[in-house]
């Protein structure tokens, strides 16, 4: 993998906290306590679409999505997981994995554009990042 020219889109960097580096992707926690929400960004420069990944990298990304989804499900125990790669606002290829609950601030609509973001407190951010890192660390090896 050529990570030399990889740079995280500044909008993603501004809205997230780094969780850890997986074999293909950087895992990020969206800074919004209303929704347990992870984002995977393949560390390859210039990607906009899933179809631009080589077949092996597509499979690797799907494996990482599955791993993150299982971890998020185990930690948050949601009613539903939303998994999406949209890119309409931030074109850099990234995949959202969002834990959803009946009665959450956006239910049953998509989370985008609903209400005001509620940033993590320092203590809660540290707690959640610790849980995620511990659960995802084996996948990062």
XYZ file of N, CA and C in Angstrom:
423
model
N 0.849 -1.177 0.000
C 0.000 0.000 0.000
C 0.893 1.238 0.000
N 0.542 2.227 -0.827
C 1.296 3.472 -0.906
C 0.652 4.519 -0.012
N 1.199 4.677 1.190
C 0.660 5.662 2.129
C 1.387 6.994 2.029
N 2.424 7.065 1.179
C 3.274 8.243 1.122
C 2.478 9.521 0.922
N 1.548 9.525 -0.012
C 0.804 10.738 -0.335
C -0.558 10.796 0.357
N -0.855 9.838 1.218
C -2.158 9.848 1.887
C -2.251 11.025 2.853
N -3.353 11.730 2.780
C -3.650 12.797 3.740
C -5.142 12.727 4.047
N -5.471 12.769 5.307
C -6.868 12.754 5.722
C -7.508 14.091 5.362
N -8.692 14.039 4.768
C -9.415 15.263 4.424
C -9.580 16.107 5.689
N -9.294 17.409 5.607
C -9.375 18.269 6.796
C -10.748 18.270 7.469
N -11.814 18.065 6.703
C -13.154 18.036 7.310
C -13.320 16.798 8.179
N -12.790 15.660 7.715
C -12.839 14.454 8.549
C -11.972 14.643 9.791
N -10.791 15.215 9.601
C -9.890 15.434 10.734
C -10.528 16.340 11.783
N -11.259 17.357 11.344
C -11.859 18.319 12.272
C -13.028 17.737 13.054
N -13.691 16.732 12.499
C -14.918 16.194 13.104
C -14.722 14.885 13.857
N -13.493 14.383 13.934
C -13.270 13.043 14.471
C -12.085 12.997 15.429
N -11.965 11.836 16.083
C -10.807 11.515 16.914
C -10.230 10.200 16.400
N -8.915 10.123 16.296
C -8.268 8.902 15.822
C -8.480 7.777 16.828
N -8.852 6.612 16.312
C -8.986 5.419 17.151
C -7.701 4.618 17.029
N -7.427 4.101 15.836
C -6.192 3.378 15.569
C -6.075 3.112 14.077
N -4.906 2.599 13.690
C -4.646 2.243 12.299
C -4.900 0.749 12.137
N -5.793 0.408 11.225
C -6.023 -0.982 10.834
C -5.111 -1.273 9.645
N -5.019 -2.516 9.189
C -4.096 -2.812 8.088
C -4.305 -1.941 6.845
N -5.542 -1.639 6.483
C -5.814 -0.819 5.300
C -6.258 0.594 5.661
N -7.011 0.734 6.721
C -7.730 1.985 6.993
C -7.341 2.624 8.313
N -7.591 3.913 8.372
C -7.530 4.643 9.632
C -8.944 4.628 10.213
N -9.075 4.213 11.459
C -10.377 4.199 12.130
C -10.514 5.481 12.943
N -11.659 6.134 12.777
C -11.931 7.410 13.429
C -13.250 7.342 14.191
N -13.329 8.058 15.294
C -14.565 8.200 16.066
C -15.156 9.570 15.763
N -16.385 9.602 15.256
C -17.061 10.878 15.012
C -17.318 11.550 16.354
N -17.018 12.830 16.425
C -17.152 13.576 17.678
C -18.594 14.043 17.873
N -19.475 13.070 18.102
C -20.892 13.357 18.352
C -21.439 12.267 19.266
N -21.608 12.604 20.529
C -22.044 11.628 21.528
C -23.441 11.075 21.265
N -24.219 11.733 20.430
C -25.585 11.265 20.179
C -25.610 9.937 19.445
N -24.560 9.672 18.674
C -24.525 8.465 17.847
C -23.151 7.808 17.965
N -23.050 6.582 18.484
C -21.777 5.851 18.404
C -21.463 5.646 16.916
N -20.345 6.222 16.441
C -20.168 6.389 14.997
C -18.691 6.318 14.662
N -18.336 5.298 13.916
C -16.957 5.139 13.458
C -16.880 5.373 11.960
N -15.721 5.814 11.525
C -15.451 6.039 10.104
C -14.148 5.338 9.769
N -14.151 4.607 8.670
C -12.939 3.972 8.157
C -12.502 4.707 6.899
N -11.220 5.093 6.852
C -10.668 5.794 5.694
C -9.468 4.996 5.191
N -9.586 4.341 4.026
C -8.422 3.632 3.485
C -7.260 4.614 3.290
N -6.072 4.210 3.742
C -4.899 5.076 3.680
C -4.229 4.986 2.305
N -4.959 5.355 1.298
C -4.446 5.362 -0.069
C -4.817 6.710 -0.677
N -3.879 7.365 -1.325
C -4.147 8.711 -1.832
C -5.122 8.729 -3.006
N -5.948 9.762 -3.032
C -6.786 10.040 -4.186
C -8.021 9.183 -4.366
N -8.330 8.306 -3.445
C -9.496 7.435 -3.616
C -10.788 8.203 -3.379
N -11.755 7.955 -4.265
C -13.080 8.555 -4.119
C -14.176 7.492 -4.084
N -13.944 6.365 -4.720
C -14.970 5.336 -4.867
C -14.442 3.976 -4.416
N -15.328 3.144 -3.894
C -14.958 1.767 -3.540
C -14.404 1.024 -4.742
N -14.942 1.315 -5.905
C -14.540 0.612 -7.128
C -13.125 0.956 -7.567
N -12.519 1.971 -6.978
C -11.134 2.323 -7.302
C -10.130 1.469 -6.540
N -10.587 0.749 -5.545
C -9.711 -0.154 -4.798
C -9.461 -1.423 -5.602
N -8.250 -1.944 -5.512
C -7.967 -3.258 -6.087
C -8.842 -4.287 -5.374
N -9.094 -5.388 -6.035
C -9.993 -6.411 -5.490
C -9.564 -6.866 -4.087
N -8.279 -7.124 -3.896
C -7.804 -7.546 -2.573
C -8.052 -6.462 -1.521
N -7.876 -5.202 -1.907
C -8.124 -4.106 -0.975
C -9.618 -3.941 -0.696
N -10.466 -4.223 -1.686
C -11.911 -4.207 -1.447
C -12.272 -5.244 -0.389
N -11.683 -6.423 -0.510
C -11.954 -7.480 0.471
C -11.412 -7.093 1.846
N -10.219 -6.489 1.866
C -9.642 -6.056 3.141
C -10.528 -5.003 3.805
N -11.043 -4.066 3.008
C -11.926 -3.040 3.562
C -13.210 -3.662 4.104
N -13.776 -4.598 3.374
C -14.988 -5.266 3.861
C -14.707 -6.001 5.171
N -13.549 -6.648 5.277
C -13.175 -7.305 6.531
C -13.095 -6.285 7.672
N -12.505 -5.114 7.390
C -12.397 -4.087 8.426
C -13.770 -3.524 8.801
N -14.629 -3.325 7.811
C -15.996 -2.868 8.094
C -16.699 -3.874 8.999
N -16.580 -5.152 8.670
C -17.215 -6.196 9.485
C -16.666 -6.193 10.904
N -15.361 -6.068 11.047
C -14.744 -6.067 12.374
C -15.242 -4.876 13.196
N -15.214 -3.693 12.586
C -15.666 -2.487 13.277
C -17.149 -2.600 13.634
N -17.952 -3.129 12.721
C -19.386 -3.283 12.979
C -19.633 -4.227 14.155
N -18.902 -5.332 14.206
C -19.064 -6.274 15.322
C -18.665 -5.625 16.648
N -17.565 -4.886 16.642
C -17.109 -4.223 17.862
C -18.116 -3.165 18.299
N -18.575 -2.344 17.365
C -19.544 -1.307 17.710
C -20.842 -1.924 18.227
N -21.250 -3.023 17.621
C -22.464 -3.710 18.076
C -22.275 -4.249 19.493
N -21.118 -4.828 19.765
C -20.855 -5.387 21.095
C -20.790 -4.297 22.166
N -20.215 -3.159 21.827
C -20.049 -2.083 22.808
C -21.338 -1.290 23.006
N -21.994 -0.915 21.899
C -23.142 -0.008 21.985
C -24.492 -0.725 22.050
N -24.546 -1.961 21.578
C -25.785 -2.748 21.554
C -26.941 -1.996 20.871
N -26.729 -1.568 19.618
C -27.754 -0.790 18.917
C -28.906 -1.654 18.429
N -29.987 -0.978 18.056
C -31.102 -1.653 17.398
C -30.777 -1.928 15.935
N -29.934 -1.087 15.347
C -29.593 -1.204 13.930
C -28.228 -0.588 13.695
N -27.452 -1.169 12.779
C -26.200 -0.559 12.339
C -26.412 0.010 10.947
N -26.019 1.259 10.741
C -26.032 1.867 9.414
C -24.604 1.862 8.898
N -24.407 1.351 7.697
C -23.088 1.305 7.063
C -23.223 1.957 5.695
N -22.400 2.993 5.448
C -22.559 3.737 4.200
C -21.254 4.389 3.764
N -21.068 4.463 2.459
C -19.986 5.233 1.842
C -20.654 6.208 0.882
N -20.814 7.449 1.296
C -21.547 8.426 0.491
C -20.597 9.343 -0.284
N -19.903 10.202 0.412
C -18.919 11.053 -0.239
C -19.462 12.265 -0.957
N -20.707 12.639 -0.717
C -21.258 13.816 -1.389
C -20.649 15.112 -0.861
N -20.351 15.181 0.415
C -19.768 16.379 1.017
C -18.254 16.251 1.086
N -17.765 15.120 1.556
C -16.326 14.835 1.618
C -16.053 13.719 0.616
N -15.463 14.030 -0.531
C -15.305 13.017 -1.568
C -14.258 11.942 -1.270
N -13.342 12.178 -0.333
C -12.351 11.156 0.001
C -13.084 9.891 0.446
N -12.687 8.742 -0.101
C -13.349 7.489 0.246
C -13.299 7.263 1.753
N -14.465 7.101 2.338
C -14.585 6.776 3.757
C -15.912 6.060 3.958
N -15.934 5.184 4.959
C -17.119 4.370 5.229
C -17.593 4.659 6.650
N -18.862 5.019 6.763
C -19.489 5.281 8.057
C -20.066 3.982 8.614
N -19.832 3.731 9.892
C -20.465 2.624 10.611
C -21.094 3.269 11.849
N -22.430 3.328 11.851
C -23.147 4.117 12.853
C -24.115 3.222 13.624
N -24.010 3.252 14.943
C -24.951 2.522 15.800
C -26.204 3.375 15.960
N -27.353 2.773 15.653
C -28.617 3.506 15.720
C -29.555 2.845 16.724
N -30.373 3.689 17.335
C -31.311 3.236 18.351
C -32.695 3.786 18.042
N -33.719 2.952 18.217
C -35.088 3.437 18.100
C -35.233 4.575 19.113
N -35.665 5.718 18.645
C -35.824 6.859 19.531
C -34.607 7.761 19.622
N -33.505 7.468 18.879
C -32.366 8.389 18.915
C -32.755 9.705 18.235
N -31.883 10.681 18.288
C -32.200 12.038 17.828
C -32.632 12.108 16.372
N -32.290 11.120 15.571
C -32.633 11.155 14.144
C -33.572 10.032 13.718
N -33.810 9.078 14.584
C -34.561 7.867 14.203
C -35.916 8.214 13.602
N -36.312 7.596 12.520
C -35.639 6.586 11.701
C -34.880 7.183 10.511
N -34.719 8.496 10.502
C -34.046 9.162 9.383
C -32.530 8.993 9.468
N -31.815 9.344 8.386
C -30.348 9.362 8.436
C -29.869 10.380 9.470
N -28.661 10.214 9.951
C -28.128 11.074 11.008
C -27.672 12.441 10.506
N -27.412 12.566 9.228
C -26.859 13.804 8.697
C -27.868 14.940 8.737
N -27.425 16.096 9.231
C -28.253 17.292 9.218
C -29.343 17.332 10.272
N -29.260 16.477 11.263
C -30.281 16.422 12.313
C -29.722 17.053 13.588
N -30.284 18.170 13.997
C -29.893 18.793 15.254
C -28.446 19.245 15.283
N -27.996 19.573 16.472
C -26.627 20.028 16.693
C -25.773 18.889 17.240
N -24.569 18.817 16.757
C -23.601 17.837 17.231
C -23.370 18.048 18.731
N -23.188 16.945 19.453
C -22.869 16.995 20.883
C -21.478 16.385 21.050
N -20.433 17.223 21.136
C -19.074 16.699 21.237
C -18.882 15.869 22.513
N -17.981 14.894 22.420
C -17.635 14.094 23.591
C -16.951 14.967 24.633
N -17.260 14.725 25.900
C -16.463 15.318 26.971
C -15.112 14.607 26.960
N -14.115 15.220 27.561
C -12.784 14.610 27.580
C -12.823 13.232 28.241
N -13.533 13.104 29.352
C -13.600 11.823 30.060
C -14.321 10.762 29.238
N -15.451 11.134 28.643
C -16.217 10.164 27.859
C -15.457 9.769 26.590
N -14.790 10.732 25.973
C -13.978 10.426 24.785
C -12.878 9.427 25.148
N -12.183 9.669 26.241
C -11.116 8.758 26.671
C -11.668 7.363 26.955
N -12.828 7.303 27.598
C -13.443 6.006 27.911
C -13.807 5.253 26.634
N -14.485 5.923 25.709
C -14.928 5.276 24.470
C -13.728 4.878 23.610
N -12.746 5.766 23.477
C -11.557 5.421 22.694
C -10.827 4.229 23.307
N -10.763 4.164 24.627
C -10.130 3.025 25.285
C -10.835 1.718 24.977
N -12.167 1.731 25.053
C -12.943 0.529 24.724
C -12.721 0.111 23.275
N -12.797 1.074 22.368
C -12.639 0.767 20.942
C -11.240 0.251 20.635
N -10.234 0.896 21.182
C -8.848 0.470 20.915
C -8.593 -0.926 21.456
N -9.086 -1.208 22.642
C -8.894 -2.547 23.213
C -9.572 -3.607 22.357
N -10.770 -3.312 21.878
C -11.520 -4.291 21.091
C -10.975 -4.441 19.677
N -10.452 -3.359 19.105
C -9.973 -3.405 17.718
C -8.491 -3.732 17.592
N -7.750 -3.669 18.687
C -6.301 -3.886 18.615
C -5.915 -5.189 17.924
N -6.587 -6.318 18.194
C -6.196 -7.543 17.476
C -6.346 -7.416 15.959
N -7.317 -6.640 15.487
C -7.521 -6.459 14.044
C -6.454 -5.560 13.442
N -5.781 -4.767 14.275
C -4.771 -3.842 13.774
C -3.435 -4.532 13.531
N -3.283 -5.733 14.031
C -1.996 -6.438 13.905
C -1.848 -7.088 12.553
